[in-house]
Amino acid sequence: MFIRIDLNSEETLYSQLSNQIKYGIAKGYLKPGEDLPSVRGLASELGINLHTVAKAYNRLKEEGIININRSRGVKVSKQVLTNRGTDYETILHGKITKLVSEGICHGIEKDEFMQMVEKIFDGLEGEQK
Amino acid sequence: MFIRIDLNSEETLYSQLSNQIKYGIAKGYLKPGEDLPSVRGLASELGINLHTVAKAYNRLKEEGIININRSRGVKVSKQVLTNRGTDYETILHGKITKLVSEGICHGIEKDEFMQMVEKIFDGLEGEQK
Amino acid sequence: MFIRIDLNSEETLYSQLSNQIKYGIAKGYLKPGEDLPSVRGLASELGINLHTVAKAYNRLKEEGIININRSRGVKVSKQVLTNRGTDYETILHGKITKLVSEGICHGIEKDEFMQMVEKIFDGLEGEQK
Amino acid sequence: MFIRIDLNSEETLYSQLSNQIKYGIAKGYLKPGEDLPSVRGLASELGINLHTVAKAYNRLKEEGIININRSRGVKVSKQVLTNRGTDYETILHGKITKLVSEGICHGIEKDEFMQMVEKIFDGLEGEQK
DNA sequence: GTGGTCTAGACCACA
DNA sequence: GTGGTCTAGACCACG
């Protein structure tokens, strides 16, 4: 797995985990429909608690990014990358607004910010194929 | 004040507060050098504890966005909007990467995301004058 | 613990506490990676409030000297003793300048001051092994 | 005057002021026996409160660094640079120990620290004569 | 009147 | 169990 957990981060473990899975999907490391490791498997691979992995998976399920099935295991949703949740645009708008506000406070210009976004998008989608 | 606190939000109170102050600065409601309400004043206006306000103010101080002065109160930094901290670009890069990854997982396209950013920037900076 | 708090000191409690922890690390009483007492444990041992201990710990965390982890407790950073913060030299320079200026005002000679520094260093590092 | 006050500093105004006067003496800008500005004069020159200057002067008087006389004004003590207070070495020892401990925690080596001290001493005393 | 420190005690999220 | 957040109320230093 491509996942790296930082035990000393401010961010909670389950949040790091779900963010890295999102990153992995965006980057193309994980394809729609692909299997994810079992809760137990990933927990032991990362050396963290089973409940922590379960919590991360549940958050992703609630976001519609993965599917969890008792018998068939955990899979990346087939609709990921194409299908957005009902209110996602509103949520995203709020998150971007926060980030842009903060950026402006630190003297980041619009062009600079947008170039950063563009570069990050290209870096992610370039490898998705 | 333009600040609204949601006691039921997932976000902590002090974090809501500091984010809204950043928004107020980005939007131009608060100018560089301008006074902010006293810790006690804002706390009673919002109906929250003074220590919560103090914590929000201290976070902003650490980010270099405001200045706090015992006995002279709290002011928006004069360097805000123009001066960025040493590592801020790295921090921002990480935050944008998380957000873009999540967006991609929800089927947001690059163009759509960038238009959103642009519109938000214009909405904020337009009123700054 | 080797920590002693003086309730009548001019220095704040949390500052005394963080200074003594720095001393303990420099002296070798606390090793990199080692556990520190829990916030509540140390507070009750010292007979002070847990928030005071938490504040001291948080200052040390911001300096990069310890790591704090919700639910795994507090540890001396493994990079302590080897890794300095970006601006630490500038900060240290300012602090030494103040101290040297004061020393000169009190008739301390350069040789005397430097011998004092040397002796203190030897006393601390001698026991670090 | 060579004194510069930073209203946004963490350090209190009176403490900045007394430290800068010590620095001025160490640097040779102020000679033993020389007059200092009156409380009122310095306060208005720096644009700060009269009580703040008075407090700084009183601290320096308690340290034996200046003399205050109702009719003759404020003067740098003639014994400054040559005469130390009774317990000054103990106080200095404590202050250096704190600083050295902190330095060690940040990976400062003995040689590096001592070179810094030496350079600072030379920079100050070189201009004293 | 300002923010800073300290105490006391509650509840919550994490793992 | 851990630290984090929030409340409540006291006292102090600064200017």
Coordinates of C-alpha atoms (C1' of nucleotides) in Angstrom, one line a residue:
Chain A
M1 CA 0.0 0.0 0.0
F2 CA 1.0 3.6 -0.6
I3 CA -0.4 4.7 2.7
R4 CA 1.8 6.4 5.3
I5 CA 0.6 7.2 8.8
D6 CA 2.3 9.9 10.9
L7 CA 1.7 9.1 14.6
N8 CA 2.9 12.6 15.5
S9 CA 0.6 14.5 13.2
E10 CA -2.0 16.9 14.6
E11 CA -4.5 15.1 12.4
T12 CA -6.3 12.1 13.8
L13 CA -5.2 8.7 12.5
Y14 CA -8.6 7.9 10.9
S15 CA -8.6 11.2 9.2
Q16 CA -5.1 10.8 7.8
L17 CA -6.2 7.4 6.6
S18 CA -9.4 8.5 4.8
N19 CA -7.5 11.4 3.3
Q20 CA -4.8 9.2 1.9
I21 CA -7.3 6.8 0.4
K22 CA -9.0 9.8 -1.3
Y23 CA -5.6 10.9 -2.5
G24 CA -4.9 7.4 -3.8
I25 CA -8.1 7.3 -5.7
A26 CA -7.5 10.8 -7.2
K27 CA -4.0 9.8 -8.1
G28 CA -5.2 6.6 -9.8
Y29 CA -3.5 4.2 -7.4
L30 CA -7.0 2.9 -6.6
K31 CA -9.4 2.3 -9.5
P32 CA -13.2 2.4 -9.3
G33 CA -14.5 -1.0 -8.3
E34 CA -11.1 -2.1 -7.0
D35 CA -10.8 -4.0 -3.7
L36 CA -9.4 -2.3 -0.6
P37 CA -7.6 -4.3 2.1
S38 CA -9.8 -5.7 4.8
V39 CA -10.1 -3.8 8.0
R40 CA -8.0 -6.3 9.9
G41 CA -5.4 -6.5 7.1
L42 CA -4.9 -2.8 6.8
A43 CA -4.8 -2.3 10.5
S44 CA -2.1 -4.9 11.0
E45 CA -0.1 -3.7 7.9
L46 CA -0.1 -0.1 9.3
G47 CA 0.3 -1.2 12.9
I48 CA -2.7 0.7 14.1
N49 CA -5.9 -0.2 15.9
L50 CA -8.7 -2.1 14.0
H51 CA -11.3 0.4 15.1
T52 CA -9.3 3.2 13.6
V53 CA -9.4 1.7 10.2
A54 CA -13.1 0.8 10.5
K55 CA -13.8 4.4 11.4
A56 CA -12.0 5.7 8.3
Y57 CA -13.8 3.2 6.1
N58 CA -17.1 4.2 7.5
R59 CA -16.5 7.9 6.8
L60 CA -15.6 7.1 3.3
K61 CA -18.7 5.0 2.9
E62 CA -20.9 7.8 4.2
E63 CA -19.3 10.0 1.6
G64 CA -20.2 7.5 -1.1
I65 CA -16.6 6.9 -2.0
I66 CA -16.4 3.2 -1.0
N67 CA -18.8 0.3 -0.5
I68 CA -18.6 -2.0 2.4
N69 CA -20.2 -5.4 2.2
R70 CA -20.0 -8.0 4.9
S71 CA -19.4 -10.9 2.5
R72 CA -17.7 -9.2 -0.4
G73 CA -15.4 -6.9 1.5
V74 CA -14.5 -3.3 0.8
K75 CA -14.4 -1.8 -2.7
V76 CA -13.9 1.6 -4.2
S77 CA -17.3 2.7 -5.5
K78 CA -17.8 2.3 -9.2
Q79 CA -19.4 5.7 -9.3
V80 CA -16.5 7.4 -7.7
L81 CA -14.9 10.0 -10.0
T82 CA -18.2 10.5 -11.9
N83 CA -21.0 10.8 -9.4
R84 CA -21.2 13.5 -6.8
G85 CA -23.4 13.5 -3.7
T86 CA -26.4 15.8 -3.5
D87 CA -24.9 18.6 -1.5
Y88 CA -21.2 18.1 -2.3
E89 CA -20.9 21.3 -4.2
T90 CA -22.1 23.3 -1.3
I91 CA -19.8 21.6 1.1
L92 CA -16.9 22.1 -1.3
H93 CA -17.8 25.8 -1.7
G94 CA -17.5 26.3 2.0
K95 CA -14.2 24.5 2.2
I96 CA -12.7 26.4 -0.6
T97 CA -14.0 29.7 0.9
K98 CA -12.2 28.9 4.1
L99 CA -9.0 28.1 2.3
V100 CA -9.1 31.1 0.0
S101 CA -9.8 33.5 2.9
E102 CA -6.8 32.1 4.8
G103 CA -4.7 32.4 1.7
I104 CA -5.7 36.0 1.2
C105 CA -4.8 36.8 4.8
H106 CA -1.3 35.4 4.1
G107 CA -0.9 37.5 1.0
I108 CA -1.5 34.8 -1.6
E109 CA -2.7 36.3 -4.9
K110 CA -5.5 34.9 -7.0
D111 CA -3.2 33.9 -9.8
E112 CA -0.8 32.2 -7.5
F113 CA -3.5 30.2 -5.8
M114 CA -5.0 29.2 -9.1
Q115 CA -1.7 28.1 -10.5
M116 CA -1.2 25.9 -7.4
V117 CA -4.6 24.3 -7.9
E118 CA -3.9 23.7 -11.6
K119 CA -0.6 22.2 -10.9
I120 CA -2.0 19.9 -8.3
F121 CA -4.9 18.8 -10.5
D122 CA -2.4 18.0 -13.3
G123 CA -0.2 16.1 -11.0
L124 CA -3.1 14.0 -9.9
E125 CA -5.0 13.4 -13.0
G126 CA -2.0 13.0 -15.2
E127 CA -1.4 9.6 -13.7
Q128 CA -5.0 8.5 -13.6
K129 CA -5.5 7.2 -17.2
Chain B
M1 CA -20.1 42.0 14.2
F2 CA -20.5 39.7 11.2
I3 CA -19.6 36.6 13.1
R4 CA -22.0 33.7 13.6
I5 CA -21.2 30.7 15.7
D6 CA -23.0 27.4 15.3
L7 CA -23.0 25.5 18.6
N8 CA -24.0 22.3 16.8
S9 CA -21.2 22.3 14.2
E10 CA -18.6 19.6 14.1
E11 CA -16.0 22.3 14.0
T12 CA -14.8 23.5 17.3
L13 CA -16.0 27.0 18.4
Y14 CA -12.5 28.6 18.4
S15 CA -11.9 27.2 15.0
Q16 CA -15.2 28.6 13.6
L17 CA -14.3 31.9 15.2
S18 CA -10.8 32.2 13.8
N19 CA -12.0 31.1 10.3
Q20 CA -14.7 33.7 10.3
I21 CA -12.2 36.4 11.3
K22 CA -10.0 35.3 8.4
Y23 CA -13.1 35.5 6.2
G24 CA -13.9 38.9 7.5
I25 CA -10.4 40.1 6.7
A26 CA -10.4 38.6 3.2
K27 CA -13.8 40.1 2.6
G28 CA -12.7 43.5 3.7
Y29 CA -14.9 43.8 6.7
L30 CA -11.8 44.1 8.8
K31 CA -9.0 46.3 7.6
P32 CA -5.3 45.9 8.5
G33 CA -4.6 47.8 11.7
E34 CA -8.2 47.8 12.7
D35 CA -9.3 46.9 16.3
L36 CA -11.0 43.7 17.1
P37 CA -13.4 43.4 19.9
S38 CA -12.0 42.7 23.3
V39 CA -11.9 39.0 24.4
R40 CA -14.6 39.6 27.0
G41 CA -16.7 41.8 24.7
L42 CA -16.8 39.3 21.9
A43 CA -17.4 36.4 24.2
S44 CA -20.4 38.0 25.7
E45 CA -21.7 39.2 22.3
L46 CA -21.5 35.6 21.0
G47 CA -22.6 34.1 24.3
I48 CA -19.5 31.9 24.7
N49 CA -16.8 31.7 27.2
L50 CA -14.0 34.3 27.1
H51 CA -11.3 31.5 27.1
T52 CA -12.7 30.2 23.9
V53 CA -12.4 33.6 22.3
A54 CA -8.9 34.0 23.7
K55 CA -7.9 30.7 22.2
A56 CA -9.1 31.7 18.7
Y57 CA -7.3 35.0 19.0
N58 CA -4.1 33.3 20.1
R59 CA -4.2 31.0 17.1
L60 CA -4.6 33.9 14.8
K61 CA -1.7 35.6 16.6
E62 CA 0.5 32.6 16.0
E63 CA -0.4 32.7 12.3
G64 CA 0.7 36.4 12.3
I65 CA -2.8 37.6 11.3
I66 CA -3.5 39.7 14.4
N67 CA -1.5 41.3 17.1
I68 CA -2.5 40.9 20.8
N69 CA -1.4 43.4 23.3
R70 CA -2.0 43.3 27.0
S71 CA -3.8 46.5 27.9
R72 CA -4.1 47.8 24.3
G73 CA -6.3 45.0 23.0
V74 CA -6.3 43.1 19.7
K75 CA -5.7 44.5 16.3
V76 CA -5.6 43.1 12.7
S77 CA -1.9 43.0 11.7
K78 CA -0.9 45.7 9.4
Q79 CA 1.1 43.2 7.4
V80 CA -1.8 41.0 6.8
L81 CA -2.7 40.6 3.1
T82 CA 0.8 41.3 2.1
N83 CA 3.2 39.3 4.2
R84 CA 3.2 35.5 4.3
G85 CA 4.8 33.3 6.9
T86 CA 7.9 31.2 6.0
D87 CA 6.3 27.9 5.4
Y88 CA 2.8 29.0 4.4
E89 CA 3.0 27.9 0.8
T90 CA 3.9 24.3 1.8
I91 CA 1.0 24.3 4.3
L92 CA -1.4 25.6 1.7
H93 CA -0.1 23.1 -0.9
G94 CA -1.0 20.3 1.5
K95 CA -4.4 21.7 2.2
I96 CA -5.3 22.2 -1.5
T97 CA -4.1 18.7 -2.3
K98 CA -6.5 17.2 0.2
L99 CA -9.3 19.3 -1.1
V100 CA -8.6 18.5 -4.8
S101 CA -8.3 14.8 -4.0
E102 CA -11.6 14.8 -2.3
G103 CA -13.2 16.8 -5.1
I104 CA -11.9 14.4 -7.7
C105 CA -13.4 11.5 -5.8
H106 CA -16.7 13.3 -6.0
G107 CA -16.5 13.8 -9.7
I108 CA -15.5 17.4 -9.7
E109 CA -13.7 18.4 -12.9
K110 CA -10.7 20.6 -12.9
D111 CA -12.5 23.4 -14.8
E112 CA -15.4 23.3 -12.4
F113 CA -13.1 23.5 -9.4
M114 CA -11.1 26.3 -10.8
Q115 CA -14.1 28.3 -11.7
M116 CA -15.3 27.9 -8.2
V117 CA -12.0 29.2 -6.8
E118 CA -12.1 32.1 -9.2
K119 CA -15.6 33.1 -8.3
I120 CA -14.8 32.9 -4.6
F121 CA -11.7 35.0 -5.1
D122 CA -13.7 37.6 -7.0
G123 CA -16.5 37.6 -4.5
L124 CA -14.0 38.3 -1.7
E125 CA -11.5 40.6 -3.2
G126 CA -14.1 42.6 -5.1
E127 CA -15.3 44.2 -1.9
Q128 CA -11.9 44.7 -0.3
K129 CA -10.9 48.0 -1.9
Chain C
M1 CA 9.9 13.1 38.8
F2 CA 12.8 15.5 39.2
I3 CA 10.5 18.5 38.8
R4 CA 10.1 21.1 41.5
I5 CA 7.6 24.0 41.2
D6 CA 7.9 27.2 43.2
L7 CA 4.4 28.7 43.7
N8 CA 6.0 32.0 44.8
S9 CA 8.3 32.5 41.9
E10 CA 7.9 35.4 39.5
E11 CA 8.0 33.0 36.7
T12 CA 4.7 31.5 35.6
L13 CA 4.0 27.9 36.6
Y14 CA 3.8 26.6 33.0
S15 CA 7.0 28.4 32.2
Q16 CA 8.8 26.8 35.2
L17 CA 7.5 23.5 34.2
S18 CA 8.6 23.7 30.5
N19 CA 12.0 25.0 31.6
Q20 CA 12.5 22.1 33.9
I21 CA 11.5 19.6 31.3
K22 CA 14.1 21.2 29.0
Y23 CA 16.6 20.9 31.8
G24 CA 15.7 17.3 32.3
I25 CA 16.2 16.5 28.7
A26 CA 19.5 18.4 28.5
K27 CA 20.7 16.6 31.7
G28 CA 19.7 13.2 30.3
Y29 CA 17.0 12.5 32.8
L30 CA 14.6 12.3 29.9
K31 CA 15.7 10.5 26.8
P32 CA 14.5 11.1 23.2
G33 CA 11.4 9.0 22.6
E34 CA 10.7 8.5 26.3
D35 CA 7.3 8.9 27.8
L36 CA 6.4 11.9 29.9
P37 CA 3.7 11.7 32.6
S38 CA 0.1 12.2 31.5
V39 CA -1.3 15.7 31.9
R40 CA -3.5 14.6 34.8
G41 CA -0.8 12.5 36.4
L42 CA 1.8 15.2 36.5
A43 CA -0.8 17.8 37.6
S44 CA -1.8 15.8 40.6
E45 CA 1.8 14.9 41.4
L46 CA 2.8 18.5 41.4
G47 CA -0.5 19.6 43.0
I48 CA -1.4 22.0 40.2
N49 CA -4.2 22.2 37.7
L50 CA -4.2 20.0 34.7
H51 CA -4.7 22.9 32.4
T52 CA -1.4 24.4 33.6
V53 CA 0.5 21.2 32.7
A54 CA -1.3 21.1 29.4
K55 CA -0.2 24.6 28.6
A56 CA 3.4 23.8 29.4
Y57 CA 3.3 20.6 27.3
N58 CA 1.7 22.6 24.4
R59 CA 4.5 25.2 24.5
L60 CA 7.1 22.4 24.3
K61 CA 5.2 20.8 21.4
E62 CA 5.3 24.1 19.5
E63 CA 9.0 24.2 20.0
G64 CA 9.3 20.7 18.6
I65 CA 10.7 19.3 21.8
I66 CA 7.9 16.9 22.6
N67 CA 5.1 15.1 20.7
I68 CA 1.6 15.0 22.0
N69 CA -0.8 12.4 20.9
R70 CA -4.4 12.2 21.9
S71 CA -4.8 8.7 23.5
R72 CA -1.2 7.8 23.3
G73 CA 0.1 10.4 25.6
V74 CA 3.2 12.6 25.6
K75 CA 6.7 11.7 24.5
V76 CA 10.0 13.4 24.2
S77 CA 10.6 14.0 20.5
K78 CA 13.1 11.6 18.9
Q79 CA 14.7 14.5 17.0
V80 CA 15.4 16.5 20.2
L81 CA 19.1 17.1 20.8
T82 CA 19.8 16.8 17.0
N83 CA 17.3 18.9 15.1
R84 CA 16.9 22.6 15.5
G85 CA 13.9 24.7 14.4
T86 CA 14.3 27.1 11.4
D87 CA 14.8 30.3 13.3
Y88 CA 16.2 29.0 16.5
E89 CA 19.7 30.5 16.1
T90 CA 18.2 34.0 15.7
I91 CA 16.1 33.5 18.8
L92 CA 19.0 32.2 20.7
H93 CA 21.2 35.1 19.6
G94 CA 18.7 37.6 20.9
K95 CA 18.5 35.8 24.2
I96 CA 22.2 35.6 24.7
T97 CA 22.6 39.2 23.8
K98 CA 20.3 40.2 26.5
L99 CA 22.0 38.1 29.0
V100 CA 25.5 39.2 28.1
S101 CA 24.4 42.9 28.2
E102 CA 23.1 42.4 31.6
G103 CA 26.1 40.5 32.7
I104 CA 28.4 43.3 31.5
C105 CA 26.3 45.8 33.4
H106 CA 27.0 43.8 36.5
G107 CA 30.8 43.7 35.9
I108 CA 31.0 40.1 34.6
E109 CA 34.0 39.7 32.4
K110 CA 34.0 37.8 29.1
D111 CA 36.3 35.0 30.5
E112 CA 34.2 34.6 33.6
F113 CA 31.0 34.4 31.6
M114 CA 32.4 31.9 29.2
Q115 CA 33.8 29.7 31.9
M116 CA 30.4 29.7 33.5
V117 CA 28.8 28.6 30.2
E118 CA 31.5 25.9 29.7
K119 CA 31.0 24.5 33.2
I120 CA 27.2 24.4 32.8
F121 CA 27.6 22.6 29.5
D122 CA 29.9 20.1 30.9
G123 CA 27.7 19.5 33.9
L124 CA 24.7 18.9 31.7
E125 CA 26.2 16.9 28.8
G126 CA 28.5 14.9 31.1
E127 CA 25.5 12.9 32.3
Q128 CA 23.8 12.5 29.0
K129 CA 25.6 9.5 27.7
Chain D
M1 CA 18.3 57.9 21.8
F2 CA 19.1 54.5 20.4
I3 CA 16.0 52.9 22.0
R4 CA 13.4 51.3 19.9
I5 CA 10.2 50.0 21.3
D6 CA 8.1 47.3 19.6
L7 CA 4.5 47.6 20.5
N8 CA 3.7 44.2 19.1
S9 CA 6.4 42.3 21.0
E10 CA 5.5 39.6 23.5
E11 CA 7.8 41.4 25.9
T12 CA 6.3 44.0 28.1
L13 CA 7.2 47.6 27.3
Y14 CA 9.0 48.3 30.5
S15 CA 11.0 45.1 30.1
Q16 CA 12.0 46.0 26.5
L17 CA 13.0 49.4 27.8
S18 CA 15.2 48.2 30.7
N19 CA 16.8 45.6 28.4
Q20 CA 17.7 48.2 25.9
I21 CA 19.2 50.4 28.4
K22 CA 21.3 47.5 29.6
Y23 CA 22.3 46.9 26.0
G24 CA 23.2 50.6 25.6
I25 CA 25.4 50.5 28.6
A26 CA 27.1 47.2 27.5
K27 CA 27.6 48.6 24.1
G28 CA 29.1 51.8 25.4
Y29 CA 26.4 54.2 24.2
L30 CA 25.8 55.1 27.8
K31 CA 28.8 55.7 30.1
P32 CA 29.0 55.2 33.9
G33 CA 27.9 58.4 35.5
E34 CA 26.1 59.7 32.4
D35 CA 22.7 61.2 32.6
L36 CA 19.6 59.4 31.4
P37 CA 16.6 61.3 30.0
S38 CA 14.0 62.2 32.6
V39 CA 11.0 59.9 33.0
R40 CA 8.7 62.5 31.2
G41 CA 11.2 63.2 28.5
L42 CA 11.8 59.6 27.6
A43 CA 8.1 58.8 27.8
S44 CA 7.2 61.5 25.4
E45 CA 10.1 60.7 23.1
L46 CA 9.0 57.1 22.8
G47 CA 5.3 57.9 22.8
I48 CA 4.6 55.6 25.7
N49 CA 3.1 56.0 29.2
L50 CA 5.1 57.8 31.9
H51 CA 4.5 55.0 34.4
T52 CA 6.0 52.5 32.0
V53 CA 9.3 54.4 31.9
A54 CA 9.2 54.9 35.6
K55 CA 8.8 51.2 36.1
A56 CA 11.7 50.4 33.8
Y57 CA 13.9 52.9 35.7
N58 CA 12.9 51.4 39.0
R59 CA 13.8 47.9 38.0
L60 CA 17.2 49.1 36.9
K61 CA 17.7 51.0 40.1
E62 CA 16.9 47.8 42.1
E63 CA 19.5 46.0 40.1
G64 CA 22.0 48.8 41.0
I65 CA 22.5 49.8 37.4
I66 CA 21.2 53.3 37.6
N67 CA 20.7 55.9 40.4
I68 CA 17.5 57.9 40.7
N69 CA 17.6 61.2 42.6
R70 CA 14.7 63.5 43.0
S71 CA 16.7 66.6 42.4
R72 CA 19.6 65.4 40.3
G73 CA 17.7 63.2 37.9
V74 CA 18.6 59.8 36.6
K75 CA 22.2 58.7 36.0
V76 CA 24.0 55.5 35.1
S77 CA 25.7 54.2 38.2
K78 CA 29.4 54.9 38.4
Q79 CA 30.0 51.4 39.7
V80 CA 28.2 49.8 36.7
L81 CA 30.6 47.5 34.7
T82 CA 32.8 47.0 37.7
N83 CA 30.7 46.2 40.7
R84 CA 28.3 43.3 40.9
G85 CA 25.4 42.8 43.3
T86 CA 25.7 40.2 46.0
D87 CA 23.8 37.4 44.4
Y88 CA 24.3 38.2 40.8
E89 CA 26.4 35.3 40.0
T90 CA 23.8 32.9 41.3
I91 CA 21.1 34.6 39.3
L92 CA 23.2 34.6 36.2
H93 CA 24.1 30.9 36.7
G94 CA 20.3 30.1 36.7
K95 CA 19.7 32.1 33.6
I96 CA 22.5 30.6 31.7
T97 CA 21.5 27.1 32.7
K98 CA 18.0 27.7 31.3
L99 CA 19.4 29.0 28.1
V100 CA 21.9 26.2 27.7
S101 CA 19.3 23.6 28.4
E102 CA 17.0 25.0 25.8
G103 CA 19.9 25.2 23.4
I104 CA 20.8 21.6 23.9
C105 CA 17.2 20.6 23.3
H106 CA 17.5 22.3 20.0
G107 CA 20.7 20.6 19.0
I108 CA 23.0 23.4 19.7
E109 CA 26.6 22.2 20.4
K110 CA 28.8 23.5 23.1
D111 CA 31.3 25.0 20.7
E112 CA 28.6 26.7 18.7
F113 CA 27.1 28.2 21.8
M114 CA 30.4 29.4 23.1
Q115 CA 31.4 31.0 19.7
M116 CA 28.1 32.8 19.8
V117 CA 28.7 34.1 23.3
E118 CA 32.2 35.2 22.3
K119 CA 31.1 37.0 19.2
I120 CA 28.4 38.8 21.1
F121 CA 30.9 39.9 23.8
D122 CA 33.3 41.1 21.2
G123 CA 30.6 43.0 19.4
L124 CA 29.6 44.7 22.6
E125 CA 32.9 45.4 24.3
G126 CA 34.7 46.4 21.2
E127 CA 32.9 49.7 21.1
Q128 CA 32.9 50.4 24.8
K129 CA 36.0 52.2 25.6
Chain E
dG1 C1' -10.1 48.2 31.0
dT2 C1' -7.0 45.1 28.7
dG3 C1' -5.2 40.2 28.1
dG4 C1' -2.7 36.5 31.0
dT5 C1' -2.7 32.9 34.5
dC6 C1' -4.6 29.6 37.4
dT7 C1' -8.1 26.8 39.4
dA8 C1' -12.1 23.6 39.1
dG9 C1' -15.0 20.6 37.0
dA10 C1' -17.7 18.9 32.9
dC11 C1' -18.1 16.3 28.6
dC12 C1' -16.2 14.4 24.3
dA13 C1' -13.3 12.1 20.7
dC14 C1' -9.6 9.1 19.9
dA15 C1' -7.6 4.5 19.9
Chain F
dG1 C1' -7.0 5.3 29.4
dT2 C1' -5.4 9.6 26.9
dG3 C1' -5.5 14.7 25.5
dG4 C1' -8.9 18.4 23.7
dT5 C1' -12.7 21.6 24.4
dC6 C1' -15.8 24.4 26.8
dT7 C1' -17.5 26.6 30.8
dA8 C1' -17.1 29.5 35.1
dG9 C1' -15.0 32.4 38.0
dA10 C1' -10.8 34.4 40.5
dC11 C1' -6.7 37.2 40.7
dC12 C1' -2.9 39.7 38.6
dA13 C1' 0.2 42.6 35.6
dC14 C1' 0.2 46.1 32.2
dG15 C1' -0.3 50.8 30.8

